[in-house]
Amino acid sequence: MEAPLPGLSLLLVLLAVGWGSGAVTAWTMSPGVCELVQSTADCTGRWLSSVPGNLRGDTEELLLDDNTIQVLGNASLLSYHQLRRLSLTKNRLELIKPGVFLSSQGLHALSLADNLLFTNYSLTAAALSALPALRTLDLAGNRLTEDMVSVLVWNLSSLESLSVARNIIMRLDSSVFTNLTQLLELNLEKNYIFEIDQAFEGLQRLQRLNIAYNYLPCVVEFSLTQLRVLNVSNNVIEWFLALESDDLFELEMLDLSHNRLLFFPVLPRQSKLHSLLLKDNEMSFYQRLPNGTSLADVTVQFLLIDGNSTNITTVSLWDEICHSNLSSLHLLDMSQNQVWYLPEGFLAQMPSLTHLKLNQNCLETFQLSEGDPLTMLAELDLSQNQLVELGAEVGAGDILPSLQLFNLSTNRLRVLPPGVFAYTRKITTVDLSHNRVDLCPQPAVAGKAETPPCVDIRGVKTLTHLSLAGCGLRGLSGHPFQGTSLMHLDLSDNHQALSGDLGWLQDLALTLQVLSLRNTSLSSTAVDFSAFNSLVRLDLSGNSLSVFPSSLGILKLLSLDLRDNCLPALPPDVTRMPLGKSLQEVYLSQNPYNCCTLGWWDSLQRVEGLHVPDGQEMTCSYASHTLSPRALPEPVLWSCRWQTADLALLYLVLALPTCLTLLVAFAVVFLTLKQKLLKMVKSQCGVSSPY
């Protein structure tokens, strides 16, 4: 999960709260071009080249975003003495004249983002200095350098929130923000900052600092004890060193993700840190190397050059981890690094940890032991590593008692420790996909005393979501899910799992709601879904279905995936089945449908509320041609009508012309020979016969 940018997010929240506090009422049109609601005037996107002068005099909030205003003159806001919030984002603003705010000195929030203020920044600075009550200022996207920013904010000692994001700031020193003694939040993201020299030392109230998306190579002697949120993600940081001090740091969230960290950061010894984001770096631990070499006593020296002075800092990186108090840490994200082991006792320092992400590393083993109790851990992600073993101390009843989500996907596991789920009383989701595991019970192999290794989930009553995709399951039998209440089950990409019937799934008949059997070599003759009345989503894509399973008709599914099978058609009465009445979504593409038997498709299209996401990709076959059922050529339609017509009616139509021809011929012959026939009859019957 991508880490949020706390500085920017909180600034947007502040602006939203500050500018959106008006009560919700019906909008009305002003005499000009703006919309009014109570004390707010919304003139957004009106192609205005100047501030309207005909708005209500008691307007407190004025929104002028997305217009073409270039200059704010001295008289632009003269009528608005009660103005508190003004937004001019995305205009062409080049100049704000010094006297423009003299009549609006109660202004609290001002947004000037995405303009051209670099052109006349000194005059704009003079205008801003007339705002003694200004709390929030947004100068993002104005092509400002650090010198320009320094001039613009020099006299704004009342500021609490400042954004200078998306500018061209390169270097910060103590002169830039000197007078901002009340500043609580500073957003510097998406600039070109490569050096910071004591730029924040005078900001004693600063709590949220966002320097993401810049070019900082390192953070050393971090000493901002009052800071609560620090976002330095998406830089090129190779190491993070906090000041060696026993002072309590207020730091709660540190985002160092998407950098080039080589070592675990050296954190403050005392802090309130609850979220540490280290995703996508180059971190590893070096207490021991893969060849067995121990480096426990080796130190690393950092050479710090500051002007004419040179400082050498000696750090034992694997020991410094233990010196930091991480007892309040809730979230640790170390995904996408190069970690191949965890130092002994590393997790024991984090008793409050609830979310641990170690996915996409190089871990070969992971030990669950009483030394790392993790009694609060709710989510553990070990996916996409090289795990061949998951160790657990036998009889350690306090291992992961609060775990709810356990992701072991894409490793090399063949078995889990016996009874590993016996202590996870709250486990709901387990992902074992893309490992080489089998489910217990396994049939005994002839000639072998022991059964093959397997994973036993029987009796795990809290388990509701299980993924076994791509595990190479073969011929499932017995009752592998006995005593569980699974609602979501993914068995996709197991080509030999369904060699028999679905009897081994009967224990889930009452609870199973979502079932994926994608790419499991499923054929029409080996499947009966009639017992699974609770199913609402079923994925049968990528199989060998040549006939629509009749047992599906009685189910009340909401979603059905039939893509990439061998189906020539669906039942013509599918829309009259319980299935057709309940379906909200169906996938049908990549099947060899017959263009002349598409009555079911026409019926589906008439079902109100039914969505076919891949409808545009559907094709059908006619005389070795592939056509779209949405636009069949007229000759094909006529040909299909003849092919699908009733045979009795067809024979009648074919025989009718012959019968008519014979009838006409008989009539002609009769009329032509009528006289001769009559004479012949008379001649034969003219003499009376005696009684």
XYZ file of C-alpha atoms in Angstrom:
691
model
C 0.000 0.000 0.000
C 1.361 3.340 -0.972
C 2.158 5.538 1.983
C 0.174 8.837 2.167
C 1.886 12.170 1.959
C 0.882 13.455 5.397
C 1.862 17.083 4.939
C -0.033 17.576 1.723
C -3.015 15.511 2.855
C -3.398 17.480 6.065
C -3.039 20.783 4.236
C -5.847 19.825 1.886
C -7.964 18.818 4.861
C -7.308 22.156 6.532
C -8.239 24.034 3.394
C -11.338 21.902 2.921
C -12.430 22.543 6.479
C -11.549 26.210 6.256
C -13.260 26.836 2.973
C -16.138 24.417 3.197
C -17.710 25.236 6.523
C -20.780 26.941 5.122
C -24.114 25.259 5.720
C -25.548 23.238 2.846
C -28.378 25.164 1.240
C -29.704 25.648 -2.269
C -27.379 27.593 -4.528
C -28.715 30.775 -6.125
C -27.382 32.873 -8.979
C -25.867 36.275 -8.250
C -26.584 39.321 -10.399
C -23.328 38.558 -12.214
C -21.952 35.100 -13.019
C -21.278 33.597 -9.580
C -23.253 31.236 -7.389
C -24.041 32.257 -3.843
C -24.797 30.263 -0.720
C -24.989 32.160 2.530
C -21.650 34.003 2.809
C -19.827 32.036 0.075
C -19.508 33.170 -3.557
C -18.384 30.513 -6.038
C -17.040 32.006 -9.264
C -15.032 28.960 -10.337
C -14.413 28.417 -14.051
C -16.261 31.522 -15.300
C -13.506 32.872 -17.587
C -13.291 35.962 -15.412
C -10.419 38.378 -16.080
C -11.073 40.392 -12.921
C -12.754 40.064 -9.540
C -16.536 40.669 -9.773
C -17.546 43.863 -8.016
C -21.291 43.195 -7.704
C -21.269 40.476 -5.029
C -22.726 40.844 -1.557
C -20.703 43.005 0.757
C -20.865 40.445 3.590
C -19.144 37.732 1.506
C -16.709 35.799 3.698
C -15.520 33.191 1.191
C -14.702 33.946 -2.453
C -13.735 31.159 -4.863
C -12.176 32.377 -8.118
C -10.377 29.204 -9.240
C -9.917 28.331 -12.923
C -10.264 31.814 -14.341
C -7.973 34.133 -16.344
C -7.198 36.834 -13.786
C -3.717 38.316 -14.298
C -3.650 41.230 -11.854
C -5.251 41.968 -8.501
C -5.547 45.755 -8.428
C -5.850 47.930 -5.340
C -9.617 48.155 -5.838
C -10.251 44.478 -6.632
C -11.428 43.557 -3.113
C -12.516 46.993 -1.950
C -16.156 45.952 -1.433
C -15.421 42.856 0.635
C -14.508 43.994 4.136
C -15.571 40.715 5.777
C -13.568 38.396 3.489
C -12.017 35.488 5.399
C -11.126 32.975 2.691
C -9.950 33.726 -0.862
C -8.950 31.185 -3.515
C -7.367 32.140 -6.844
C -5.948 28.744 -7.828
C -5.231 28.142 -11.544
C -5.429 31.649 -12.880
C -2.762 33.633 -14.745
C -1.918 35.796 -11.789
C 1.342 37.723 -12.242
C 0.902 40.675 -9.926
C -0.840 41.458 -6.657
C -0.616 45.181 -6.015
C 0.473 46.287 -2.522
C -2.844 47.880 -1.506
C -5.215 45.135 -2.587
C -5.731 43.638 0.920
C -5.999 46.887 2.880
C -9.777 46.518 3.041
C -9.648 42.751 3.783
C -7.186 42.511 6.619
C -9.265 39.811 8.320
C -8.307 37.281 5.610
C -7.436 33.909 7.198
C -6.863 31.569 4.231
C -5.380 32.481 0.843
C -4.721 30.069 -2.042
C -2.601 31.365 -4.932
C -1.485 27.985 -6.277
C -0.706 27.411 -9.959
C -0.154 30.981 -11.060
C 2.808 33.061 -12.287
C 3.802 34.895 -9.120
C 7.528 34.611 -9.861
C 7.254 37.568 -12.268
C 6.492 40.278 -9.687
C 7.120 38.487 -6.410
C 8.476 41.552 -4.557
C 5.286 43.574 -5.136
C 3.194 40.532 -4.223
C 5.224 40.211 -1.011
C 4.341 43.806 -0.129
C 0.662 42.998 -0.616
C 0.861 39.891 1.588
C 2.536 41.819 4.393
C -0.754 43.681 4.916
C -2.463 40.498 6.167
C -1.849 40.305 9.924
C -4.441 37.520 10.462
C -3.358 35.185 7.634
C -3.186 31.586 8.856
C -3.063 29.458 5.679
C -1.151 30.313 2.490
C -0.786 28.142 -0.623
C 1.924 29.242 -3.092
C 2.345 25.882 -4.849
C 3.163 25.782 -8.558
C 4.396 29.362 -9.055
C 7.997 28.711 -10.251
C 9.412 30.215 -7.089
C 13.021 29.899 -5.964
C 14.087 29.794 -2.315
C 15.011 33.499 -2.435
C 11.581 34.403 -3.774
C 9.883 32.347 -1.077
C 11.959 34.071 1.591
C 10.811 37.491 0.373
C 7.163 36.450 0.025
C 6.790 35.094 3.573
C 9.160 37.472 5.383
C 6.440 39.421 7.217
C 3.892 36.616 7.645
C 4.585 35.773 11.279
C 0.950 34.710 11.817
C 1.144 31.815 9.315
C 0.270 28.357 10.627
C 0.177 26.427 7.336
C 2.353 27.101 4.265
C 2.619 25.205 0.988
C 5.374 25.986 -1.491
C 5.124 22.628 -3.255
C 5.825 22.215 -6.979
C 8.228 25.135 -7.265
C 11.954 25.276 -8.138
C 13.442 25.466 -4.645
C 16.894 23.867 -4.511
C 18.563 24.762 -1.218
C 17.172 25.808 2.152
C 19.002 27.573 4.972
C 18.053 29.389 8.147
C 17.176 32.627 6.320
C 14.189 31.307 4.343
C 11.594 30.779 7.092
C 13.108 32.977 9.795
C 10.015 34.836 10.944
C 7.445 32.031 10.722
C 7.395 31.418 14.452
C 3.773 30.202 14.508
C 4.108 27.736 11.622
C 2.568 24.300 12.327
C 2.682 22.757 8.853
C 5.077 23.152 5.917
C 4.732 21.480 2.522
C 7.852 21.457 0.312
C 7.131 18.424 -1.848
C 8.014 18.188 -5.544
C 10.792 20.758 -5.634
C 14.480 20.236 -6.418
C 15.841 20.409 -2.872
C 19.211 18.723 -2.462
C 20.466 20.475 0.679
C 18.930 21.706 3.927
C 21.108 23.643 6.350
C 19.327 24.391 9.650
C 16.325 25.719 7.739
C 13.801 24.559 10.363
C 15.660 25.253 13.594
C 13.687 28.432 14.318
C 10.299 26.845 13.648
C 9.674 25.833 17.249
C 5.984 25.006 16.706
C 6.387 23.044 13.466
C 4.534 19.713 13.704
C 4.083 18.470 10.120
C 6.839 18.639 7.498
C 6.524 17.258 3.962
C 9.706 17.155 1.830
C 8.661 14.255 -0.430
C 9.715 14.066 -4.083
C 12.964 16.007 -3.816
C 16.655 15.110 -4.136
C 17.896 14.862 -0.559
C 20.864 12.441 -0.320
C 20.736 11.984 3.468
C 19.282 13.185 6.758
C 21.868 13.566 9.534
C 21.662 14.946 13.061
C 17.877 15.085 12.895
C 16.947 17.197 15.907
C 13.408 18.506 15.402
C 12.043 17.252 18.703
C 8.681 19.005 18.322
C 7.910 17.472 14.894
C 5.093 14.911 14.806
C 4.932 13.973 11.115
C 7.913 13.850 8.749
C 7.527 12.780 5.126
C 10.816 12.493 3.228
C 9.668 9.763 0.834
C 10.711 9.681 -2.819
C 14.127 11.277 -2.364
C 17.568 9.662 -2.804
C 18.335 9.257 0.906
C 20.987 6.655 1.723
C 20.978 7.037 5.502
C 18.928 8.625 8.266
C 20.701 9.538 11.511
C 18.881 11.138 14.420
C 20.746 13.294 16.911
C 22.289 11.311 19.744
C 20.197 12.655 22.579
C 17.991 11.416 25.389
C 15.445 14.178 24.720
C 11.908 13.019 24.003
C 10.982 13.445 20.332
C 7.308 14.017 19.572
C 7.717 12.201 16.228
C 4.738 9.923 15.529
C 5.009 9.169 11.796
C 8.185 8.874 9.711
C 7.949 8.137 5.990
C 11.263 7.165 4.381
C 9.753 5.013 1.634
C 11.017 5.053 -1.957
C 14.575 6.108 -1.163
C 17.978 4.389 -1.266
C 18.460 3.535 2.385
C 21.254 1.038 2.894
C 20.728 0.590 6.650
C 17.858 0.576 9.068
C 17.483 4.241 10.160
C 19.117 5.364 13.400
C 16.038 6.683 15.174
C 15.692 8.948 18.229
C 16.294 7.069 21.458
C 13.038 8.360 22.916
C 10.056 9.085 20.668
C 6.335 8.511 20.226
C 6.786 6.832 16.847
C 3.790 4.716 15.824
C 4.245 4.497 12.016
C 7.571 3.801 10.305
C 7.418 3.482 6.507
C 10.567 2.105 4.868
C 9.103 0.595 1.699
C 11.181 0.373 -1.505
C 14.722 0.967 -0.290
C 17.930 -1.073 -0.418
C 18.057 -2.018 3.255
C 19.562 -5.080 4.804
C 21.088 -6.100 8.140
C 24.794 -6.819 8.351
C 25.326 -8.391 11.748
C 26.028 -11.559 9.833
C 26.575 -12.242 6.174
C 25.144 -15.080 4.063
C 28.517 -16.893 4.139
C 28.348 -17.116 7.937
C 30.742 -14.238 8.686
C 29.846 -12.257 11.811
C 30.195 -8.473 11.770
C 28.706 -7.835 15.190
C 31.659 -5.750 16.374
C 32.274 -3.820 13.147
C 31.364 -0.131 13.049
C 30.580 2.285 10.220
C 31.976 5.807 10.072
C 30.108 8.685 8.452
C 32.217 11.634 7.267
C 30.211 14.865 7.606
C 31.680 17.930 5.878
C 30.078 21.267 6.760
C 31.943 24.203 5.241
C 35.424 24.173 6.693
C 34.585 21.739 9.502
C 34.693 17.972 9.262
C 32.944 15.615 11.681
C 33.309 11.858 11.848
C 30.353 9.946 13.326
C 30.960 6.333 14.299
C 27.897 4.114 14.394
C 27.363 0.427 15.080
C 24.246 0.129 12.985
C 23.064 -3.217 14.287
C 23.465 -2.101 17.898
C 21.862 1.307 17.385
C 18.571 -0.385 16.551
C 18.390 -1.624 20.125
C 19.058 1.852 21.517
C 15.854 3.269 20.018
C 12.655 2.930 22.010
C 10.130 1.396 19.605
C 7.615 0.331 22.223
C 4.876 2.565 20.751
C 5.341 1.424 17.125
C 2.122 0.133 15.521
C 3.016 -0.011 11.814
C 6.341 -1.120 10.337
C 6.564 -1.347 6.542
C 9.894 -2.786 5.321
C 8.554 -4.197 2.042
C 10.566 -4.119 -1.196
C 14.014 -4.167 0.393
C 16.900 -6.645 0.504
C 16.357 -8.043 3.985
C 17.343 -11.735 4.203
C 17.146 -12.079 7.988
C 16.046 -10.132 11.065
C 18.489 -9.531 13.934
C 17.863 -11.484 17.107
C 15.396 -9.668 19.332
C 14.520 -7.149 16.617
C 10.745 -7.628 16.865
C 10.843 -8.016 20.644
C 11.352 -4.246 20.882
C 7.927 -3.652 19.313
C 5.294 -5.066 21.696
C 2.608 -2.701 20.350
C 3.114 -3.669 16.692
C -0.165 -4.328 14.879
C 0.914 -4.283 11.200
C 4.188 -5.763 9.920
C 4.984 -5.750 6.200
C 8.072 -7.682 5.107
C 6.895 -8.665 1.632
C 9.179 -8.551 -1.404
C 12.426 -9.186 0.456
C 14.902 -12.077 0.476
C 13.820 -13.885 3.662
C 14.534 -17.629 3.665
C 13.329 -18.353 7.189
C 11.077 -16.588 9.663
C 10.944 -17.610 13.289
C 7.894 -17.182 15.487
C 9.007 -17.519 19.081
C 8.226 -16.443 22.609
C 11.150 -14.013 22.373
C 9.142 -12.041 19.791
C 5.679 -12.219 21.355
C 3.904 -9.806 18.997
C 0.751 -10.206 21.030
C -0.882 -7.199 19.339
C 0.034 -8.108 15.743
C -3.074 -8.160 13.521
C -1.477 -8.247 10.048
C 1.701 -10.061 8.967
C 2.764 -9.936 5.310
C 5.656 -12.239 4.343
C 4.655 -12.650 0.698
C 7.089 -12.688 -2.229
C 10.130 -13.821 -0.287
C 12.145 -17.042 -0.541
C 10.759 -18.722 2.560
C 11.360 -22.451 2.758
C 10.622 -22.670 6.462
C 8.336 -20.977 8.924
C 9.558 -21.838 12.400
C 7.568 -21.824 15.622
C 8.427 -22.997 19.118
C 6.424 -26.070 20.060
C 3.945 -25.298 22.791
C 4.397 -21.550 22.551
C 0.795 -20.675 23.207
C 1.273 -16.926 23.036
C 2.437 -16.746 19.397
C 0.355 -14.334 17.310
C -2.815 -14.520 19.436
C -4.283 -11.377 17.765
C -3.334 -12.176 14.162
C -6.144 -11.613 11.666
C -4.388 -11.495 8.277
C -1.453 -13.794 7.399
C -0.003 -13.441 3.883
C 2.536 -16.111 2.892
C 1.927 -15.930 -0.850
C 4.666 -16.612 -3.424
C 7.289 -18.382 -1.355
C 8.783 -21.882 -1.380
C 6.853 -23.334 1.533
C 5.752 -26.968 1.518
C 4.492 -27.200 5.077
C 3.624 -25.011 8.074
C 4.445 -25.768 11.706
C 1.904 -28.232 13.180
C -0.926 -26.400 14.892
C 0.363 -22.967 13.844
C -3.224 -21.695 13.700
C -4.120 -23.151 17.079
C -2.965 -19.981 18.835
C -4.404 -17.478 16.357
C -7.817 -17.094 17.916
C -8.776 -14.184 15.628
C -7.357 -15.319 12.276
C -9.725 -14.501 9.392
C -7.557 -14.360 6.253
C -4.729 -16.661 5.129
C -3.003 -16.418 1.735
C -0.917 -19.491 0.867
C -1.100 -19.001 -2.887
C 1.850 -19.910 -5.088
C 3.536 -22.230 -2.620
C 3.869 -25.989 -3.024
C 1.543 -27.021 -0.237
C -1.116 -29.721 0.090
C -4.119 -29.745 2.389
C -4.615 -32.288 5.123
C -5.794 -34.986 5.218
C -3.532 -36.608 2.619
C -4.111 -40.183 1.504
C -1.433 -42.625 2.614
C 1.093 -43.620 -0.023
C 1.537 -47.348 -0.554
C 4.787 -48.595 0.908
C 5.356 -45.498 3.043
C 4.601 -45.285 6.757
C 4.300 -41.492 6.795
C 1.793 -39.404 4.880
C 3.075 -36.542 2.694
C 3.515 -33.154 4.424
C 0.425 -30.956 4.400
C -1.186 -27.843 5.861
C -3.983 -28.477 8.327
C -6.672 -25.788 8.610
C -9.389 -28.060 9.982
C -11.115 -26.658 13.022
C -9.978 -23.049 12.490
C -13.421 -21.611 13.184
C -12.561 -17.932 12.668
C -11.061 -18.431 9.173
C -13.233 -16.807 6.491
C -10.828 -16.055 3.597
C -8.369 -18.610 2.181
C -6.304 -18.439 -1.005
C -4.662 -21.602 -2.350
C -4.161 -20.387 -5.914
C -1.286 -21.968 -7.816
C -0.343 -24.450 -5.066
C -0.307 -27.525 -7.278
C -3.131 -29.184 -5.338
C -3.931 -32.665 -6.610
C -7.055 -34.750 -6.250
C -8.526 -33.171 -3.137
C -10.558 -35.597 -1.056
C -11.800 -36.206 2.467
C -12.804 -33.174 4.528
C -9.961 -30.602 4.325
C -12.271 -27.753 5.402
C -14.079 -29.500 8.218
C -14.795 -27.213 11.160
C -14.194 -23.981 9.229
C -16.626 -21.277 8.128
C -14.925 -20.157 4.938
C -16.763 -17.514 2.923
C -14.052 -16.765 0.313
C -12.035 -19.594 -1.251
C -9.572 -19.263 -4.146
C -8.482 -22.558 -5.744
C -7.519 -21.114 -9.133
C -4.521 -22.334 -11.141
C -4.599 -25.840 -9.624
C -4.867 -28.023 -12.714
C -5.349 -31.336 -10.924
C -7.343 -30.253 -7.884
C -10.736 -31.193 -9.350
C -9.956 -34.646 -10.690
C -13.028 -35.973 -8.885
C -16.339 -34.446 -7.790
C -16.826 -31.562 -5.362
C -17.679 -33.738 -2.375
C -14.667 -32.425 -0.428
C -16.248 -28.954 -0.561
C -19.521 -30.021 1.046
C -18.421 -28.805 4.494
C -18.599 -25.252 3.103
C -21.972 -25.565 1.411
C -23.737 -23.317 3.922
C -21.080 -20.605 4.305
C -19.186 -20.267 1.016
C -20.040 -17.017 -0.779
C -17.106 -16.453 -3.160
C -15.432 -19.333 -5.007
C -12.716 -19.143 -7.662
C -12.099 -22.231 -9.775
C -10.290 -20.385 -12.544
C -7.947 -22.492 -14.644
C -8.564 -25.798 -12.839
C -9.249 -28.003 -15.913
C -12.919 -28.116 -14.943
C -15.235 -30.003 -17.340
C -19.023 -29.948 -17.500
C -19.476 -33.568 -16.451
C -17.589 -33.354 -13.162
C -19.250 -30.522 -11.324
C -22.455 -30.016 -9.346
C -23.009 -26.670 -7.626
C -26.582 -27.250 -6.510
C -25.656 -27.566 -2.815
C -23.891 -24.176 -2.617
C -26.919 -21.990 -2.067
C -24.932 -19.199 -0.384
C -22.662 -18.524 -3.367
C -22.860 -14.986 -4.711
C -19.638 -14.869 -6.804
C -18.289 -17.738 -8.882
C -15.268 -17.726 -11.207
C -15.149 -20.605 -13.713
C -12.931 -18.898 -16.293
C -10.042 -20.599 -18.080
C -11.543 -24.103 -17.997
C -12.893 -26.659 -20.486
C -16.632 -26.243 -20.037
C -18.356 -27.290 -23.266
C -21.843 -27.362 -21.746
C -23.324 -24.853 -19.345
C -23.580 -26.622 -15.929
C -27.293 -27.088 -15.328
C -26.780 -26.901 -11.554
C -25.904 -23.202 -11.886
C -29.445 -22.355 -12.914
C -30.869 -22.666 -9.406
C -28.201 -20.486 -7.762
C -28.769 -16.814 -7.021
C -25.348 -15.511 -8.019
C -24.534 -11.824 -8.292
C -21.377 -12.356 -10.367
C -20.423 -15.177 -12.741
C -17.228 -15.467 -14.813
C -17.367 -17.871 -17.779
C -14.516 -16.441 -19.841
C -12.120 -18.616 -21.806
C -14.100 -21.863 -21.921
C -15.525 -23.970 -24.783
C -19.162 -22.913 -24.543
C -21.090 -22.725 -27.858
C -24.108 -21.178 -26.140
C -25.904 -20.564 -22.871
C -29.346 -22.059 -22.173
C -32.010 -20.157 -24.166
C -34.132 -19.800 -21.022
C -31.254 -18.561 -18.831
C -33.013 -15.281 -18.045
C -36.029 -17.143 -16.642
C -33.899 -19.153 -14.221
C -33.196 -17.946 -10.651
C -29.639 -17.321 -11.864
C -30.758 -14.990 -14.639
C -32.957 -13.021 -12.267
C -30.236 -12.483 -9.646
C -27.171 -11.825 -11.812
C -25.732 -8.313 -11.736
C -22.440 -9.041 -13.512
C -21.383 -11.730 -15.980
C -18.186 -12.242 -18.005
C -18.657 -14.158 -21.274
C -15.807 -13.469 -23.731
C -13.310 -15.953 -25.245
C -15.849 -18.699 -25.918
C -16.638 -20.255 -29.359
C -20.270 -19.146 -29.467
C -22.415 -20.127 -32.435
C -23.651 -17.019 -34.252
C -26.883 -18.801 -35.097
C -27.822 -19.633 -31.494
C -27.587 -16.218 -29.834
C -31.139 -15.985 -28.551
C -29.793 -16.224 -25.004
C -27.516 -13.213 -25.680
C -30.449 -11.100 -26.861
C -32.343 -12.073 -23.716
C -29.428 -11.138 -21.449
C -29.146 -7.719 -23.047
C -32.750 -7.021 -22.138
C -32.242 -7.818 -18.439
C -32.372 -4.590 -16.454
C -29.399 -4.020 -14.144
C -27.209 -6.748 -15.680
C -23.673 -5.598 -16.556
C -21.449 -7.444 -19.056
C -18.017 -5.791 -18.623
C -16.435 -7.714 -21.514
C -19.425 -7.429 -23.848
C -17.392 -5.514 -26.424
C -14.873 -8.392 -26.565
C -17.438 -11.120 -27.244
C -17.270 -12.963 -30.580
C -19.141 -15.778 -32.292
C -18.303 -18.171 -35.124
C -20.056 -18.561 -38.468
C -18.638 -20.609 -41.376
C -15.045 -20.266 -40.103
C -15.501 -16.497 -39.641
C -15.266 -14.693 -36.297
C -17.921 -12.001 -35.902
C -19.227 -9.663 -33.249
C -22.690 -10.632 -31.976
C -23.497 -6.947 -31.621
C -23.297 -6.345 -35.384
C -24.025 -9.479 -37.404
C -24.298 -8.886 -41.211
C -27.784 -9.237 -42.687
C -26.885 -12.248 -44.904
C -25.648 -14.092 -41.822
C -28.898 -13.332 -39.998
C -30.978 -14.683 -42.907
C -28.849 -17.784 -43.164
C -29.147 -18.369 -39.429
C -32.926 -18.043 -39.626
C -33.058 -20.822 -42.213
C -30.732 -22.981 -40.176
C -32.675 -22.583 -36.959
C -36.214 -22.714 -38.420
C -38.657 -25.500 -37.373
C -38.081 -28.548 -39.644
C -41.799 -29.444 -39.967
C -42.561 -25.914 -41.059
C -39.594 -26.021 -43.415
C -40.810 -29.273 -45.010
C -44.328 -27.837 -45.333
C -42.999 -24.732 -47.053
C -40.908 -26.846 -49.407
C -43.821 -29.235 -50.216
C -46.431 -26.523 -50.722
C -45.268 -25.393 -54.210
C -45.216 -29.023 -55.426
C -48.719 -29.622 -54.143
C -50.000 -26.456 -55.746
C -48.371 -27.382 -59.050
C -49.977 -30.812 -59.033
C -53.355 -29.309 -58.139
C -53.173 -26.786 -60.962
C -52.070 -29.474 -63.419
C -54.980 -31.708 -62.356
C -57.427 -28.812 -62.804
C -56.107 -28.013 -66.273
C -56.297 -31.633 -67.350
C -59.793 -31.937 -65.927
C -61.079 -28.866 -67.728
C -59.445 -29.888 -71.001
C -60.893 -33.404 -70.995
C -64.166 -32.509 -69.288
C -66.454 -33.167 -72.327
C -64.761 -36.411 -73.262
C -64.885 -37.609 -69.698
C -68.609 -36.808 -69.430
C -69.409 -38.635 -72.677
C -67.353 -41.583 -71.496
C -69.244 -41.666 -68.248
C -72.583 -41.412 -69.994
C -71.676 -44.096 -72.424
C -70.743 -46.382 -69.601
C -73.666 -45.522 -67.362
C -76.460 -44.520 -69.861
C -78.348 -47.939 -69.988
C -80.512 -48.771 -66.975
C -79.702 -51.919 -65.143
C -82.560 -54.330 -64.343
C -83.520 -55.048 -60.761
